[in-house]
Every structure is written in C-alpha cells, then in structure tokens.
Short mmCIF file of C-alpha atoms in Angstrom, two decimals:
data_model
loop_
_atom_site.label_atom_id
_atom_site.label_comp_id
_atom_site.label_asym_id
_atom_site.label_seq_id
_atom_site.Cartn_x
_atom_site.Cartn_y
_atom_site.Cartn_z
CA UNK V 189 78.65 87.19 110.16
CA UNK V 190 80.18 84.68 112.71
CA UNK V 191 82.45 82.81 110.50
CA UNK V 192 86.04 82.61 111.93
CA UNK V 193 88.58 84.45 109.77
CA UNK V 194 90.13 81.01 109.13
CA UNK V 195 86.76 79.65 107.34
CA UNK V 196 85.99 82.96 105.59
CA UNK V 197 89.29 82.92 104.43
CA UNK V 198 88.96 78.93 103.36
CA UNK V 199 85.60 80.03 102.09
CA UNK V 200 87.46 82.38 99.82
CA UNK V 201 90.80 80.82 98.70
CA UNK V 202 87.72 77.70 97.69
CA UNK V 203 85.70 79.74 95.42
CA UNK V 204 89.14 80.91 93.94
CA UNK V 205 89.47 77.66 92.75
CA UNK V 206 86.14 76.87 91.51
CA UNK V 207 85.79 80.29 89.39
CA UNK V 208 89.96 79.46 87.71
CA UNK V 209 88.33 75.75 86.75
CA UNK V 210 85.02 77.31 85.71
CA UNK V 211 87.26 79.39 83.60
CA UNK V 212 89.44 76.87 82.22
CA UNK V 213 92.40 78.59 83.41
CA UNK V 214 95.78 76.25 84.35
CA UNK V 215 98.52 78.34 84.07
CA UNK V 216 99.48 82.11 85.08
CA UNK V 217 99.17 84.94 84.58
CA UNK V 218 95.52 84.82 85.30
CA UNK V 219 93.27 87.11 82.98
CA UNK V 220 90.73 88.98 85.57
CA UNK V 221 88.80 89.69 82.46
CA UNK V 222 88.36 86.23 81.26
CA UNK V 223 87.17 84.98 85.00
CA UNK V 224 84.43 87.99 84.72
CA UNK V 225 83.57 86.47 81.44
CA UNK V 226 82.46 83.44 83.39
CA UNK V 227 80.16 85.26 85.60
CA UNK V 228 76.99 84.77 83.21
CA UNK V 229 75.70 88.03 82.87
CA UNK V 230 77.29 90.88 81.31
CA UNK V 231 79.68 92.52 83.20
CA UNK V 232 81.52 96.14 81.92
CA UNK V 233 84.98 96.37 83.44
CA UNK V 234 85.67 100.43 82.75
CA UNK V 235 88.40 102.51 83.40
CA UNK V 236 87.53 105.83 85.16
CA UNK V 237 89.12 108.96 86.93
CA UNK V 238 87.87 108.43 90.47
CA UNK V 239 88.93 110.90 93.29
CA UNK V 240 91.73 109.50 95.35
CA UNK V 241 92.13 106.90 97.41
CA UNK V 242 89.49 104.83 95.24
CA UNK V 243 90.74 102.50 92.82
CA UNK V 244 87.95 100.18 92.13
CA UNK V 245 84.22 100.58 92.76
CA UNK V 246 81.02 97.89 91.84
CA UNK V 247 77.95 99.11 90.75
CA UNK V 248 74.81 97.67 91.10
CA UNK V 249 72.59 98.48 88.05
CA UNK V 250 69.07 96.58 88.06
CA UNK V 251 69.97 93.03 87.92
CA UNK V 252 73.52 93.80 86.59
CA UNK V 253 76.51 94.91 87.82
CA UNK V 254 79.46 97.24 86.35
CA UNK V 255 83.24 97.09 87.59
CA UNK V 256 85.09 100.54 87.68
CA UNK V 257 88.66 100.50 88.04
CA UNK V 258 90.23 103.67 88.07
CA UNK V 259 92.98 104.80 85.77
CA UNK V 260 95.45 106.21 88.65
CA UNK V 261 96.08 102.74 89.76
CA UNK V 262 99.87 103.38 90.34
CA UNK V 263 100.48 99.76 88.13
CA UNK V 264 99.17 97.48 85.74
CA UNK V 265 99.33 94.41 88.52
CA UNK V 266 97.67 96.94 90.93
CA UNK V 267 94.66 97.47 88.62
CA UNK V 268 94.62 93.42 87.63
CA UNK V 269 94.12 93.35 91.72
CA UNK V 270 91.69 95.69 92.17
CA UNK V 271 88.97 94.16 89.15
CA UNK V 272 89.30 90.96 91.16
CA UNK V 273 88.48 92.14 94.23
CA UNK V 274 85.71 93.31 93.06
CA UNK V 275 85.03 90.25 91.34
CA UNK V 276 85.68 88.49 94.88
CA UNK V 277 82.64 90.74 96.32
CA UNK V 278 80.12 89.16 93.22
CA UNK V 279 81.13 85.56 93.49
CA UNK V 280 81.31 85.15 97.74
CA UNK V 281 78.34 84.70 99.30
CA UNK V 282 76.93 87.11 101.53
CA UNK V 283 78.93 90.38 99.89
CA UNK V 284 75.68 91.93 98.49
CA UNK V 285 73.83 92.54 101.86
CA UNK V 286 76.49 94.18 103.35
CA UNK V 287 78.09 96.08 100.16
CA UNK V 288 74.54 97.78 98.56
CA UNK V 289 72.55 98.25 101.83
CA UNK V 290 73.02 101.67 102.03
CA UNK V 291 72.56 102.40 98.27
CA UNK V 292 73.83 100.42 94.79
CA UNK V 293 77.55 102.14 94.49
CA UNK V 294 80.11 100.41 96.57
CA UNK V 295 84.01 102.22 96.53
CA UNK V 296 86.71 99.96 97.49
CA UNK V 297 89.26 102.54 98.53
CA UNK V 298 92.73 101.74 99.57
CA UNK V 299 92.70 104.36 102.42
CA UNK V 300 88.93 103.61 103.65
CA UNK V 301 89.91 101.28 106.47
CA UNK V 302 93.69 103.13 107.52
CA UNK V 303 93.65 103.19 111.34
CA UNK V 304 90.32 100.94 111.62
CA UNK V 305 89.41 97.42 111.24
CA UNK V 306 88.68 95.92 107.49
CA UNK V 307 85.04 94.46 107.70
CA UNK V 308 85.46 90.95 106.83
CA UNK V 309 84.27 91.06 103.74
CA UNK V 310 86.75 93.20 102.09
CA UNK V 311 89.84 90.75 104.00
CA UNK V 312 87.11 87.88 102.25
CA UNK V 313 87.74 90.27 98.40
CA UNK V 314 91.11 90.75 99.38
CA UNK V 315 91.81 86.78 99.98
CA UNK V 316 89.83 86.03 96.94
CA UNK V 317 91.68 88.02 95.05
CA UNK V 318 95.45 86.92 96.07
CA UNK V 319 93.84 82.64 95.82
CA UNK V 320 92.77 83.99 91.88
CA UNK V 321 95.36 86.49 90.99
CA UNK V 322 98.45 83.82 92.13
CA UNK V 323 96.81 80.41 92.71
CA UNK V 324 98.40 78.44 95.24
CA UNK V 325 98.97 75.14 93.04
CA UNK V 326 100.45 77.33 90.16
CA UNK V 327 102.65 79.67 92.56
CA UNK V 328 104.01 76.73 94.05
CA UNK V 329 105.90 75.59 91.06
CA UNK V 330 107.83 78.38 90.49
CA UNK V 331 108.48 78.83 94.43
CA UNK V 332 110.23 75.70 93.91
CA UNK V 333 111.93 76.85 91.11
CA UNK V 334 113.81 79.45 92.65
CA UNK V 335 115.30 80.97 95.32
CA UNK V 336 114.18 82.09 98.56
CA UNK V 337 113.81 85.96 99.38
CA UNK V 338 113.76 88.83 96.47
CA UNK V 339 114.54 86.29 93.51
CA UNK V 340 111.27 84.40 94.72
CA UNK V 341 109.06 87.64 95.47
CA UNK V 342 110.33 88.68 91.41
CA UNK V 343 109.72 85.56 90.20
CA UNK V 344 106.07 85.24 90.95
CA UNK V 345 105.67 89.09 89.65
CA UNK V 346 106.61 87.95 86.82
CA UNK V 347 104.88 85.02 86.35
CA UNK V 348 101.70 86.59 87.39
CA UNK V 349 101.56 89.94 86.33
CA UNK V 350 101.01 91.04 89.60
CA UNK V 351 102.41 94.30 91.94
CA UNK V 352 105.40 93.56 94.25
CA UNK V 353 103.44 93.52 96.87
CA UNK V 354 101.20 91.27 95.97
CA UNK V 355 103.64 89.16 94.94
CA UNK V 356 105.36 89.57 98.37
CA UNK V 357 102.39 88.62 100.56
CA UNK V 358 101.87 85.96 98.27
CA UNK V 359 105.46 84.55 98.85
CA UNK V 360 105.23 85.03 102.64
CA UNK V 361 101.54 82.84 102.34
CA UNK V 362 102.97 80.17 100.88
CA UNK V 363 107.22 79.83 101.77
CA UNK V 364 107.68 76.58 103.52
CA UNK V 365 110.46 78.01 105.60
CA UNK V 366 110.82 81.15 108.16
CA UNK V 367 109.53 84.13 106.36
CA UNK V 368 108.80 87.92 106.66
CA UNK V 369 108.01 90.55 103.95
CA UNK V 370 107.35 94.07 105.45
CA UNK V 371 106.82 97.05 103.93
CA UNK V 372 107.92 100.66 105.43
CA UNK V 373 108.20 104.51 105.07
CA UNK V 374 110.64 106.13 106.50
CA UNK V 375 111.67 103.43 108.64
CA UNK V 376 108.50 102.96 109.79
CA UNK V 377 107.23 99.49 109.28
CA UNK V 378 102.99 100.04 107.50
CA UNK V 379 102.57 96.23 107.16
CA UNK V 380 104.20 92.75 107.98
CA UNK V 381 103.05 89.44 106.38
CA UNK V 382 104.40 86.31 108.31
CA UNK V 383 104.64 82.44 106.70
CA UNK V 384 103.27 79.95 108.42
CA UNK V 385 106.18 78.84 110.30
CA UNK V 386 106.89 82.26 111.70
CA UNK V 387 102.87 82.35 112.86
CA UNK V 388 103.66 79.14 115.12
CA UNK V 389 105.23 81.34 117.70
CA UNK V 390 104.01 84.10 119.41
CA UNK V 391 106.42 86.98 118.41
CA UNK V 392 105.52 86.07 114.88
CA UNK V 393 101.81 86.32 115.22
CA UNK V 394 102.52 90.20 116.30
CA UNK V 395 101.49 92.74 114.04
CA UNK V 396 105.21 95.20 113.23
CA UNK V 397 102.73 97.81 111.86
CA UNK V 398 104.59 101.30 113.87
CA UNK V 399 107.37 99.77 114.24
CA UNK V 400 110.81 100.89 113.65
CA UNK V 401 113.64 98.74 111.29
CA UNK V 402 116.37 98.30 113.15
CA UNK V 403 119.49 100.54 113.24
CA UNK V 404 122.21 99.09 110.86
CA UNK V 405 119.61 97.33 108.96
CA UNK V 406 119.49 97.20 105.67
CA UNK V 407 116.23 98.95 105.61
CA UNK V 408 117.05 101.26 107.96
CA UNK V 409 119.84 102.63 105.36
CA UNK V 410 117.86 102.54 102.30
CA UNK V 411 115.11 104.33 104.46
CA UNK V 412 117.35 107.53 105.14
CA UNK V 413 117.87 107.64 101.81
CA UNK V 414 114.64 109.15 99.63
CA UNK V 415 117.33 109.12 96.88
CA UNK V 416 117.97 105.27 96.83
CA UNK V 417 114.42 104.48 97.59
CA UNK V 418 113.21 106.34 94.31
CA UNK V 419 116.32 104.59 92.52
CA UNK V 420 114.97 101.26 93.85
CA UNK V 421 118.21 100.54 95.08
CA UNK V 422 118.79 97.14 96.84
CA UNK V 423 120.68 96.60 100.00
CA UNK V 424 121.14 92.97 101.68
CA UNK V 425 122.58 92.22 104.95
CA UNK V 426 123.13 89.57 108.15
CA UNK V 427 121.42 90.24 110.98
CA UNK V 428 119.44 88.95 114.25
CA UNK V 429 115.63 88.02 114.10
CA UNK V 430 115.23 89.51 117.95
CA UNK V 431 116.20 92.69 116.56
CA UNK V 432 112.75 92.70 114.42
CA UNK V 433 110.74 90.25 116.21
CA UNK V 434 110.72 90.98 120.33
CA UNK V 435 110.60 88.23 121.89
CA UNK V 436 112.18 85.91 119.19
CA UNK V 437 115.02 83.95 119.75
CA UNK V 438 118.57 84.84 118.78
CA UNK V 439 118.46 84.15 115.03
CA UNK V 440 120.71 85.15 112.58
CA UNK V 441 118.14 86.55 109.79
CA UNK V 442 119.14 87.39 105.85
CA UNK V 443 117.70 90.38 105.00
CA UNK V 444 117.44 92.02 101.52
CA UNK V 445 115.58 95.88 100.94
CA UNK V 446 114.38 96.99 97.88
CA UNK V 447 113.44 100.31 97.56
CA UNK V 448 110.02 100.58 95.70
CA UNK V 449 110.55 103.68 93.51
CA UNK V 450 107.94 106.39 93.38
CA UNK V 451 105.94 104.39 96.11
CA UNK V 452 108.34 106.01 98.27
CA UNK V 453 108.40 102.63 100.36
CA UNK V 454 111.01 99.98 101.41
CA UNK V 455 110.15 96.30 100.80
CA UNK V 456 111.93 94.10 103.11
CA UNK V 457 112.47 90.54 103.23
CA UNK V 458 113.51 88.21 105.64
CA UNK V 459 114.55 85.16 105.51
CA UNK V 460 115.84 82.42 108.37
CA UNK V 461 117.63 79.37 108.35
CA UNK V 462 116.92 77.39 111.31
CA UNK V 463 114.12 78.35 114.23
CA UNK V 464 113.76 76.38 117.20
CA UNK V 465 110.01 74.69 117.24
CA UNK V 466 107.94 76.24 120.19
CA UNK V 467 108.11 73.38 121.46
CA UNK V 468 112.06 73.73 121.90
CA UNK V 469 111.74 77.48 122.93
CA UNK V 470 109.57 76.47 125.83
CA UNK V 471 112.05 74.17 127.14
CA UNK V 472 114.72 76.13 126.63
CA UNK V 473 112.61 79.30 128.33
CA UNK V 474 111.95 76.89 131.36
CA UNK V 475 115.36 76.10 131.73
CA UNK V 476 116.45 79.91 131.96
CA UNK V 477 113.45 80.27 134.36
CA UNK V 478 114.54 77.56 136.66
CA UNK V 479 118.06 77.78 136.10
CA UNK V 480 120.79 75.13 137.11
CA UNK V 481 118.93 72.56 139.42
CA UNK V 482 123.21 71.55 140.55
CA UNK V 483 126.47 72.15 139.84
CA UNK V 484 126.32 69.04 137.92
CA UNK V 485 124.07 70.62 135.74
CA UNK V 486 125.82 73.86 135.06
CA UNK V 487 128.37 72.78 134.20
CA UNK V 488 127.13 69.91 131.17
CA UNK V 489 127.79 72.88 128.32
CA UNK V 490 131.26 73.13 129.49
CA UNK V 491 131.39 69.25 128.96
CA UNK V 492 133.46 68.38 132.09
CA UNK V 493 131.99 64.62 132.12
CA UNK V 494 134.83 63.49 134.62
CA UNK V 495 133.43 65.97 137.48
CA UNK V 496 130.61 64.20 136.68
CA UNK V 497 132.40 60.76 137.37
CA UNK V 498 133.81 62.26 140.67
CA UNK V 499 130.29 63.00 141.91
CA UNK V 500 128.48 60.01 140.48
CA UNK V 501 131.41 57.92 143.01
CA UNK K 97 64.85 76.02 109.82
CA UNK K 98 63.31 79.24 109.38
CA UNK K 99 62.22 80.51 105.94
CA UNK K 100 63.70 83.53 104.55
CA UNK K 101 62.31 85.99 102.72
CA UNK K 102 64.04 85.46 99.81
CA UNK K 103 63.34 81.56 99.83
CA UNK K 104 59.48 82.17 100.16
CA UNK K 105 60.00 84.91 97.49
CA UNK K 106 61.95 82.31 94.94
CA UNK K 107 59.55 79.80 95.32
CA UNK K 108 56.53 81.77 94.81
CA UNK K 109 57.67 82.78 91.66
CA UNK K 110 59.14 79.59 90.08
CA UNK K 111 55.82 78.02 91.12
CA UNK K 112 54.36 80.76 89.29
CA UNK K 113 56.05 79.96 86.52
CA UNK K 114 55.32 76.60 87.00
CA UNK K 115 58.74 75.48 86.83
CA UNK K 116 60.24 72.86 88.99
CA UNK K 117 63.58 73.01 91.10
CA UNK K 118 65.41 71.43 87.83
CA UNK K 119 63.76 73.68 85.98
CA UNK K 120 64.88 76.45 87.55
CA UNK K 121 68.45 74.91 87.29
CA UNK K 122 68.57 74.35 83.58
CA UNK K 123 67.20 78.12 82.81
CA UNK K 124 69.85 79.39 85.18
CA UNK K 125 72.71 77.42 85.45
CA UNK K 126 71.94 76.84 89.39
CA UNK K 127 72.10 73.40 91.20
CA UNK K 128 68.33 72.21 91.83
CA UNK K 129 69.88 71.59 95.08
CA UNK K 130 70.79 75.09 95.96
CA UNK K 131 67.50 76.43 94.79
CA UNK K 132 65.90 74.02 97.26
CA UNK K 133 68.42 75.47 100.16
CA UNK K 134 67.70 78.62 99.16
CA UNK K 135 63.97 77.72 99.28
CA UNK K 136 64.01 76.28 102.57
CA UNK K 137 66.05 78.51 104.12
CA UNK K 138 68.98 76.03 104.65
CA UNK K 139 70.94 78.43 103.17
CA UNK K 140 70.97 82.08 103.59
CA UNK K 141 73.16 84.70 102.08
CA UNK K 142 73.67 83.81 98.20
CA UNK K 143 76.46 85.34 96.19
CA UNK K 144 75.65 88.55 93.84
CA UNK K 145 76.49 86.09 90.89
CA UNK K 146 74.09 83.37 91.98
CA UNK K 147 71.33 85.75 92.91
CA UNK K 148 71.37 87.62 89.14
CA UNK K 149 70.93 84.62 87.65
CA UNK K 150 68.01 83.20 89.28
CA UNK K 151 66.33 86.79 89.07
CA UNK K 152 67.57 87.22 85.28
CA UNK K 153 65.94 83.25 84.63
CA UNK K 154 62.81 84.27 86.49
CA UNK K 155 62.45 87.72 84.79
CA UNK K 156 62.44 89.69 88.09
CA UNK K 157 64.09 92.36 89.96
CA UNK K 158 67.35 91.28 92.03
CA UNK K 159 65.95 93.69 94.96
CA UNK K 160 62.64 91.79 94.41
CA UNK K 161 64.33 88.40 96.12
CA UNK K 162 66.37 90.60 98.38
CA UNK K 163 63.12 91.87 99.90
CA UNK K 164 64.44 95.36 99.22
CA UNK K 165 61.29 96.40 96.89
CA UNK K 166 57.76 94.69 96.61
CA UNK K 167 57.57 95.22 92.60
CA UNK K 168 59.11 92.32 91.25
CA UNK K 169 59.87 93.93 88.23
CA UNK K 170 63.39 94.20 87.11
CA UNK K 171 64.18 97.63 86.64
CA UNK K 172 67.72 96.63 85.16
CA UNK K 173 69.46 93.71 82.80
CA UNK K 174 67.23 92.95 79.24
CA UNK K 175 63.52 94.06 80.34
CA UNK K 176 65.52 97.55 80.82
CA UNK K 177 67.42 96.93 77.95
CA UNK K 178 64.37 96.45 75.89
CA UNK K 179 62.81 99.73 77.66
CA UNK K 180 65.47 101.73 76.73
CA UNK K 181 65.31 100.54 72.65
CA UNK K 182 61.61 102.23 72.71
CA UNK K 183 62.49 105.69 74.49
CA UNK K 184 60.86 108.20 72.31
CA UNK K 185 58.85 105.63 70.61
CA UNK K 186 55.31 106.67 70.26
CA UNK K 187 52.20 105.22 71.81
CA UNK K 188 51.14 103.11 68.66
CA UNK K 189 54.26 101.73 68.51
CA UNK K 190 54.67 100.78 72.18
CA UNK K 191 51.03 99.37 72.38
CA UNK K 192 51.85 96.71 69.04
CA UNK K 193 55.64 95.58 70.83
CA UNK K 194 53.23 95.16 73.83
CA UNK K 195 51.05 93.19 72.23
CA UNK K 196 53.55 90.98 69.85
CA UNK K 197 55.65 90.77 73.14
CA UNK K 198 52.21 89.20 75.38
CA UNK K 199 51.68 87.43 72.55
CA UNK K 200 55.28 85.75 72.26
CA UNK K 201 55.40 85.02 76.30
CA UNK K 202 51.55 83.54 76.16
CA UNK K 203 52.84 80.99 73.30
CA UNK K 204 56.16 80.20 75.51
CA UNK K 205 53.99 79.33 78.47
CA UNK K 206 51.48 77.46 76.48
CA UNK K 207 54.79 75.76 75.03
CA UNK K 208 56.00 74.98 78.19
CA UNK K 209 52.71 73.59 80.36
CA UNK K 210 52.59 71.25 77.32
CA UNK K 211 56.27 69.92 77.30
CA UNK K 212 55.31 69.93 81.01
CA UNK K 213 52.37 67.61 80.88
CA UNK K 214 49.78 69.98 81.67
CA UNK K 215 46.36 70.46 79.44
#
C-alpha cells in the first residue's frame, strides 16, 4: 500500500459517509448494528469472552463473515467502537488481503500494536470507525451548540453513545480553534490528539506520548491522586501552552482534567484563545534571531517616537 | 493495465454463466462499471463486502476470486448452508435433492439463455 495517510484516511472518513446514507441514517447516535444490516449478506455480531487485550475479532467463514466483540469491553461506547471497526475492515478496500492472509481469524487487540507502528489498515478501521460512530456533519451541530473543552467532549458522548475518548479525539478532529485532548497515567502523557490549528505549527505536530504534565498542572494534581482519579474528580486551571508544547509560544492555555474512573487515566483538555499564525511566529523568531538592527529600533516597544524625531532631523 | 487474477477469474465465470457486466450488477448489487474495473484490472484490491457479493451472485468460493484455492466451490454462505441441512441424511435422500436441485438450476439457465436471446 502506497497511499498517503491523508488519502487512506479521506478514503475512509468517504466510505463513512456512503455506508450512514446507504443506511438511511441522519441523526446520532449511530446504530453499528443497523449499518451491518446494510452489508448484504448476513452478518452475526456476537458477544464472547476473549482473552485480554482483544476486544473485537472478524471471522472469515466461507463466503461470510462473523463479528465478535468481546464482553470485557470496559463500556457500552467502547464495544459500539470496536463492531465498527471491524465493520471498517469489511467495507474498505484492500482490508481482506492483508487481514486473512495468514489464516481466516483476524483479532483486533487494543494492546497488539503498543510500542510499534499500527499497519495502516487498522489507523484506515480506526478512522472509519470515528467518520461512522460521530459523523462529521452531525458532530458539528452540537459542537456549535456548546462550549469549548469538557462541556463539548460530554456533549458529543452523549449525543453519540460513544466512550470519552472517542468523544475526545473526535472533538480535537473537528474544534475550529486551538485544541489538545491528552490522555495520561500517572502523569505520564499515553496519547495526544491535536486540532487542526494546533497541527499548523511544528510543536503541535509532535507526538506528547512519554511525556510528563507539567508541575502545578491540573493534571499533574489529579495524577498524584489514584483517589481522585477513581472518583473522576475534575480539576481546571490557567496555564502556559510552552509548558506542554516545547517550542510553542508563550500562551496562556485553559486546562480542565477529568479523572476517568476505573481506567485509572487522566483526560486532559486544552484549550487556547489566541495563537500567533506561523506565519507571525516566523517573523517574530527572525526578529529575536537578528535582534535590534538600531537603537531606533529597540527602542519602538518603549514607544519613544520623539527620539525618533531627534534622529530622523 | 495488467490483469489480475481475480479479474480473469470474475470474468471467466460470469461468461460462464453467460451473464453480462449488468447482469452481474443486478444479481449483486455491484456497479457494471466496477465489475468491468475489476475485470480489467483497473482496479485492484476490492472491499470484503464487495467481493462476497459477487462470489455469493456467482455461486463460488470468496478464496476462489482471491486466487487463494483453485476449487471454485464455496465452502461457506447458502451452498454450506444447504450442506449442513442434509448431514446425516442418507444416500437416497442426498442423490433425489441432487437431482431436484440439477434439475431446478438446468430450468433457471434454460430460463435465462431465453430471456437472454439465446436458442
């Protein structure tokens, strides 16, 4: 597969679409069962006990196909994820060379890729899934019906029957303004999900996964807490975008933390007002660089125009 | 553009069947167009979904098209199905659905060279 991740990802959010019309489906919360219904050949969705870290699995039976989910999903949103992933790996094209080559059982197992790359077609599932689970032209309604941060990241939960994080990439895919959701343990960041504003810079396109929150953030807090996490306390607080992002300018950043309950994680959000375009940063790095080219010129912030005057005579 | 296996493969059997491209479309809900891709190798790597249903309209095995077995037999969806409903049945009984089953197919083909304009 040469495809760029941008067109596989195009390729994927597409088909999304196609399958919810095919369906009839123009509202939320999406039913994974009614898209399989569209499929056109009969397709068992059954709930299994699979040995951990598997959650969802597609068999290949003859010219048929079964969908196991399994029953430890830790949530009902989780498991609504899972079926259409798999459903993401029957209805892209090119899926079935590289999922049954090696037999007809394929696991999709949340811990199969940790500390490797995802082979692009599970990101291709995992893409398909998100477009179908939380459309884009549905989600954006109720984006623009609420808040920015937590209440937005709840808000499409609820609308969609979907897991918090889910909900939270979602929100980060498709905020119009300076976004972040990241998720941690222990203070240790496991995944960051950037909008599309952040992405224009540099700092934003780098990956937090190791990374430590802050001290005096509100995640950091929450984080030394197992207590609060478990009681999915919430903790919001000011603070600078540099501290999260290297690199990034110095932004103040809103940040809220929700602790995730027995997930034993940290959900973070962050949220910015106003970013200087890259195009701004550059000049303003170049000035730094280069520093005051005269006196003149250093002293313009202080606003002494009539020194200025003087030299101009 | 180089033929794959699985377009070669597709068209042998629809021409087998003596279907056309819209043929093939109306039996199995696939654009005539995308058959023809597939056909001509224009297009390569169909989805699972598309792939069962050209197999289940043509009567043969998925793996068949895929290239991954030569017996174009379907060893899953209805033909196993219908297997399965004569487990244990004895020989007599599996000879006459064997015969009323021929029988039944010969009549559809017959049915469908006419509607087709053949002799």
């Amino acid at each position: 597969m040469t495809a760029t991740r941008e067109a596989l990802d195009h390729a994927a959010r597409q088909k999304a679409r196609e399958v919810l019309a095919d369906a009839g489906i123009t509202d939320g919360p999406v039913s994974p069962f009614k898209v399989a219904a569209t499929v056109g050949f009969p397709l068992p969705i059954d709930d299994v006990t699979m040995p951990p870290p598997a959650f969802g699995a597609l068999y290949k039976e003859g010219n048929s196909f079964r969908i196991l989910v399994s029953n430890t999903c830790p949530n009902d949103g989780f498991r609504r994820f899972t079926i259409c992933h798999e459903l993401g790996h029957l209805f892209l094209d090119g899926h079935l060379d590289e999922l049954f080559e090696a037999g007809d059982r394929h696991f999709s197992d949340s811990g199969q890729f940790r500390g490797q790359r995802k082979p692009w077609f599970e990101i291709q599932a995992d893409t398909f899934a998100a477009e179908l689970l939380v459309p884009t032209a549905f989600a954006d309604a109720v984006l623009r019906a609420t808040g920015p941060g937590l209440a937005a990241i709840r808000a499409i939960e609820t609308k969609f029957e979907t897991s918090l994080s889910c909900a939270a990439v979602r929100y980060a895919e498709l905020a119009g303004d300076s976004v972040a959701v990241i998720l941690s343990q222990n203070g240790t960041v496991e995944w960051a999900c950037t909008s599309g504003q952040m992405r224009e810079h540099w700092w934003g396109k780098r990956g937090l996964k190791g990374d430590n929150a802050p001290r005096g953030s509100a995640t950091a807090y929450l984080a030394r807490s197992s207590r609060a996490v478990a009681a999915s306390e919430e903790r919001s607080t000011e603070g600078w975008l540099n501290d999260w992002f290297e690199g990034a300018p110095v932004v103040s950043v809103e940040e809220e933390a929700l602790g995730l309950g027995s997930y034993g994680r940290v959900l973070t959000v962050l949220h910015c007002g106003n970013i200087p375009t890259p195009d701004q940063e550059r000049i303003r790095e170049d000035r730094e660089k280069r520093g005051p080219s005269s006196w003149v010129e250093a002293m313009r912030p202080y606003q002494l125009d009539r020194y200025e005057d003087l030299v101009d005579d | 553009m180089t033929k794959t296996l699985l377009g070669k493969r597709l068209k042998e059997i629809r021409e087998k069947r003596e279907w056309s491209q819209s043929q093939l479309e109306e039996k199995s809900g696939i654009p005539a167009v995308m058959i023809s891709q597939f056909e001509t190798g224009v297009r390569k790597n169909p989805s699972a979904a598309t792939l069962v249903k050209l197999a289940n309209a043509l009567s043969i095995s998925m793996d068949y098209l895929l290239g991954r077995t030569d017996v174009p037999t379907p060893v899953g969806g209805p033909v196993a199905a219908l297997l399965r409903t004569l487990e244990g049945a004895s020989g007599t009984t599996f000879d006459a659905v064997t015969a009323v089953g021929k029988h039944l197919t010969d009549q559809e083909r017959a049915r469908a060279k006419k509607a087709n304009g053949g002799d």
